[in-house]
mmCIF file of C-alpha atoms and ligand atoms in Angstrom:
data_model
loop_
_atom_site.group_PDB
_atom_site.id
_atom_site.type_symbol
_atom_site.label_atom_id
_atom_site.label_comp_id
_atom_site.label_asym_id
_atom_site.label_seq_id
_atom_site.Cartn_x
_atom_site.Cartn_y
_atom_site.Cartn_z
ATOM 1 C CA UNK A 1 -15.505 0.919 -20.962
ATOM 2 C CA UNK A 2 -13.888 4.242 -21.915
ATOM 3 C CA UNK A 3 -10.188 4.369 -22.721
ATOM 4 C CA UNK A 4 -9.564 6.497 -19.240
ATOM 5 C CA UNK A 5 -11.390 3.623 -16.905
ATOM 6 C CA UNK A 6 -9.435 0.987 -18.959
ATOM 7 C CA UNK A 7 -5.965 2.282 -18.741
ATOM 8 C CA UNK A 8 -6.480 2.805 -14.668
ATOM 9 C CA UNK A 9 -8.182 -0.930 -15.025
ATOM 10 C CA UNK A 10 -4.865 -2.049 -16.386
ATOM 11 C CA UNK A 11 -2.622 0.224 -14.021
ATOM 12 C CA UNK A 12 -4.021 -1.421 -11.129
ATOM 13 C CA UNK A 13 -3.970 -4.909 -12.725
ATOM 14 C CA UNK A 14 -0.225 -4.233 -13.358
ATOM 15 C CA UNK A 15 0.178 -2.950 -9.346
ATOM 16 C CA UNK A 16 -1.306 -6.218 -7.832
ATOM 17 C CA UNK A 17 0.957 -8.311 -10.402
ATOM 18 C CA UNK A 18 4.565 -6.780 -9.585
ATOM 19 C CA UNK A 19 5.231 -8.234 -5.925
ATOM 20 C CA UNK A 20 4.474 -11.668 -7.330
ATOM 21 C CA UNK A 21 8.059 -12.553 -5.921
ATOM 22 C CA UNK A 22 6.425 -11.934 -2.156
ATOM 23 C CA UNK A 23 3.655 -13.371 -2.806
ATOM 24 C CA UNK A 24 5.832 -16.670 -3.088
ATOM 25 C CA UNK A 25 7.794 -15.926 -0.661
ATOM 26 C CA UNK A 26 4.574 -15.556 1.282
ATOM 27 C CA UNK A 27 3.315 -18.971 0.627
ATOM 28 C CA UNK A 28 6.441 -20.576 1.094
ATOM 29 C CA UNK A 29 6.456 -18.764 4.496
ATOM 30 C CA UNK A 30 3.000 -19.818 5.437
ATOM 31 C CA UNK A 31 3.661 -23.675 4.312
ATOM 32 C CA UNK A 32 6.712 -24.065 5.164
ATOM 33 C CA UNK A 33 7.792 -22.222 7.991
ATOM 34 C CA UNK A 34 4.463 -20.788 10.040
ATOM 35 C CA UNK A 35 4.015 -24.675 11.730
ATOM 36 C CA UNK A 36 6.567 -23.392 13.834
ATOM 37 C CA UNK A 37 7.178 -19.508 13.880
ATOM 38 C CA UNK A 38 3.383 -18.985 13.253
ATOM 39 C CA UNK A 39 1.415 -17.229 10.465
ATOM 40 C CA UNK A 40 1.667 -14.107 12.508
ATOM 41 C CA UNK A 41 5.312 -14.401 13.538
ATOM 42 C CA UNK A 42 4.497 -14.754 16.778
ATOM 43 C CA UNK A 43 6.240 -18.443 17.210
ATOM 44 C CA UNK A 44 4.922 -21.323 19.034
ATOM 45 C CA UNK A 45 6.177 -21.862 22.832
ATOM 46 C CA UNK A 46 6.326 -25.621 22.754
ATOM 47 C CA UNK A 47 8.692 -24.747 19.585
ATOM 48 C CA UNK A 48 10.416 -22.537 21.613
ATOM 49 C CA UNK A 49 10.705 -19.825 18.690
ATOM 50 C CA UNK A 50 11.280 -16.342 19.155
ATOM 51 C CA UNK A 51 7.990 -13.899 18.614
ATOM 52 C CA UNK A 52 9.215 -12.176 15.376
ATOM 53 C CA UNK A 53 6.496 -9.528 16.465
ATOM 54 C CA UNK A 54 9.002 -8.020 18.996
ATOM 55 C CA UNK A 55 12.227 -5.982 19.118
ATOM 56 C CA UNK A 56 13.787 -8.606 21.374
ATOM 57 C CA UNK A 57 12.516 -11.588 18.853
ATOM 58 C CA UNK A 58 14.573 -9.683 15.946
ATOM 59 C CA UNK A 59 17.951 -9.216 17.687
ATOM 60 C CA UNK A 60 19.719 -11.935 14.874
ATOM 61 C CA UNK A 61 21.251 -10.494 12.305
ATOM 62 C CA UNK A 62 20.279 -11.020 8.691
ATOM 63 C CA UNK A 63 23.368 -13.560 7.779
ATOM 64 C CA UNK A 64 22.218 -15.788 10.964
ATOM 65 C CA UNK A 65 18.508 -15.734 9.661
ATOM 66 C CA UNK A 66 20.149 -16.780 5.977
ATOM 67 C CA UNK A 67 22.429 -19.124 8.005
ATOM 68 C CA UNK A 68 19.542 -20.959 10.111
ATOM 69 C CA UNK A 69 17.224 -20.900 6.918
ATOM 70 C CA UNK A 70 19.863 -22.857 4.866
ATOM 71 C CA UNK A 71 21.698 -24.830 7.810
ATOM 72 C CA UNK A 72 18.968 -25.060 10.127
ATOM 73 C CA UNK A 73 19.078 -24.363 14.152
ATOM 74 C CA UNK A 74 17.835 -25.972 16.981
ATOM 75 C CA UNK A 75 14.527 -27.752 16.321
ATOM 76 C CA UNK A 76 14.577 -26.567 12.707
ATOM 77 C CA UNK A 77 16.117 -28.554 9.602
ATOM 78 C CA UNK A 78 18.241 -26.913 7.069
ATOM 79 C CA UNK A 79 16.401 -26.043 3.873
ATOM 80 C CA UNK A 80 19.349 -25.689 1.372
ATOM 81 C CA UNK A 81 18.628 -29.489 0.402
ATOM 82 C CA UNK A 82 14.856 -28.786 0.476
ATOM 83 C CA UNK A 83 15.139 -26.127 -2.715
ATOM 84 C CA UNK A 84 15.249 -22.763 -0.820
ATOM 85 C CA UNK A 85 18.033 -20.971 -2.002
ATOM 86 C CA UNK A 86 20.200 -18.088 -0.451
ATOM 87 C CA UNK A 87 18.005 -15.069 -3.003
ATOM 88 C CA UNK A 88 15.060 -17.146 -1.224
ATOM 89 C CA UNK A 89 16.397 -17.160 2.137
ATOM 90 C CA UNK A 90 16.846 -13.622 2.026
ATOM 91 C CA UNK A 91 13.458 -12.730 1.129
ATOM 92 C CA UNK A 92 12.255 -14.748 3.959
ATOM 93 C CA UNK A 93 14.399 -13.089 6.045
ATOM 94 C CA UNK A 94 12.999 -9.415 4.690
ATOM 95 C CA UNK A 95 9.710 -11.056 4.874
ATOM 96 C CA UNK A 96 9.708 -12.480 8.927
ATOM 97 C CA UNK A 97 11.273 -8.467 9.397
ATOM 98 C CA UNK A 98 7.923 -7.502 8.585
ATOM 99 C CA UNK A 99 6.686 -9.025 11.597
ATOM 100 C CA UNK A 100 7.640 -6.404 13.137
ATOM 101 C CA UNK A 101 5.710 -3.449 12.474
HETATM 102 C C1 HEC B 201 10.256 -27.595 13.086
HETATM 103 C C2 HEC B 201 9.956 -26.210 13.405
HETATM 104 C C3 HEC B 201 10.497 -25.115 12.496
HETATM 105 C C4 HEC B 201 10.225 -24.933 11.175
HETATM 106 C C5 HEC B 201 9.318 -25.759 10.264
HETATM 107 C C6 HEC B 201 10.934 -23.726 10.781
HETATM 108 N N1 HEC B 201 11.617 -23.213 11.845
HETATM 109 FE FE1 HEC B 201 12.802 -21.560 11.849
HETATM 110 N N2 HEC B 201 13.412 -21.978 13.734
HETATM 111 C C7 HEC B 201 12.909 -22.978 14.541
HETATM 112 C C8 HEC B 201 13.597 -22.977 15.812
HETATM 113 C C9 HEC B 201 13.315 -23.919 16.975
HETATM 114 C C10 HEC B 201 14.554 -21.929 15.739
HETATM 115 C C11 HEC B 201 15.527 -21.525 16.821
HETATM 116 C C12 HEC B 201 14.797 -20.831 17.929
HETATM 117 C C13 HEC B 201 14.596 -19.415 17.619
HETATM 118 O O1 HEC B 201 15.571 -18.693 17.760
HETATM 119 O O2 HEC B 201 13.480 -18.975 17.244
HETATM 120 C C14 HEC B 201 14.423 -21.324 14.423
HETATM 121 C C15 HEC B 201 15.170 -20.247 13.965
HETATM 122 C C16 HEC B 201 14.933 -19.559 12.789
HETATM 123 C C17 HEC B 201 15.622 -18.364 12.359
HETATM 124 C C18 HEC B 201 16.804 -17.682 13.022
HETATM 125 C C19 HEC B 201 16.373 -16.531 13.834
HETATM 126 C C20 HEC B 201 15.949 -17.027 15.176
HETATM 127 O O3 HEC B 201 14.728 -16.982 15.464
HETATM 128 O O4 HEC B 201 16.821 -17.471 15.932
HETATM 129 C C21 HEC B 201 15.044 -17.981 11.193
HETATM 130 C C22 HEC B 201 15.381 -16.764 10.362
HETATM 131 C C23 HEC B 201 14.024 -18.950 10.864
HETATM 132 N N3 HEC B 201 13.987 -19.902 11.854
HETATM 133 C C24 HEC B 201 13.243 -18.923 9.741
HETATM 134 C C25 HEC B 201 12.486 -20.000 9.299
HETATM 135 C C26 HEC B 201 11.912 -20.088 7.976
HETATM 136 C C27 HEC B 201 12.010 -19.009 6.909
HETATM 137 C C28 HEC B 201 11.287 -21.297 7.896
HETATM 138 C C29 HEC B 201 10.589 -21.887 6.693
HETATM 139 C C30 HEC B 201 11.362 -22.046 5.481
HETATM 140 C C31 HEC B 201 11.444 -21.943 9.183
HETATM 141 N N4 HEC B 201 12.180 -21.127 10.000
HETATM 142 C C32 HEC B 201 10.910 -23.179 9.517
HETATM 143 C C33 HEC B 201 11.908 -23.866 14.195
HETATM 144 C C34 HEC B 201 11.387 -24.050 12.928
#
């Protein structure tokens, strides 16, 4: 391997490496959370949870998606006592925005 293919080789290694923080938040998303809102966002009817996909599903502001994430809401339990923090609430909160295209 020549110098030029390594350093892009390492570049690219270094690109797929930096959002490691989403990638948690992703897997804490999809174990945690997608029983009931649904890998895709969509939410589950029998849940009764909003389809994330949707203008209409989004209308919450960021402080009640940190709120319900920590406190809980309807159906869902709080997860303050469960190890998700407020950073991590607010990541899952930027992450279920991207729902949303
Ligand atoms: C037991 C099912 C259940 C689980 C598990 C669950 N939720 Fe919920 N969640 C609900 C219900 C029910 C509501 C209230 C209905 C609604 O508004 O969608 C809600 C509301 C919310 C809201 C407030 C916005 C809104 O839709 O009103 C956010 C944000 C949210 N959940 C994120 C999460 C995240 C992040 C996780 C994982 C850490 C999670 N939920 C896990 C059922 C659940």
């Amino acid at each position: 391997m020549n110098w030029k293919i390594k350093a892009i080789a390492l570049t690219s290694a270094l690109m797929i490496a930096a959002p490691a923080a989403y990638g948690d938040t992703a897997a804490t998303y999809d174990s945690k959370c997608a029983s009931c809102h649904g890998k895709d966002g969509k939410g589950k009817k029998a849940m009764k949870t909003l389809d994330y996909t949707t203008a209409e599903g989004q209308k919450w502001s960021d402080a009640d998606g940190v709120k319900a994430i920590l406190e809980g809401k309807e159906k869902m339990k709080g997860y303050k006592e469960k190890g998700i923090d407020e950073a991590a609430a607010k990541e899952l909160v930027a992450y279920i925005r991207k729902f949303k295209k």
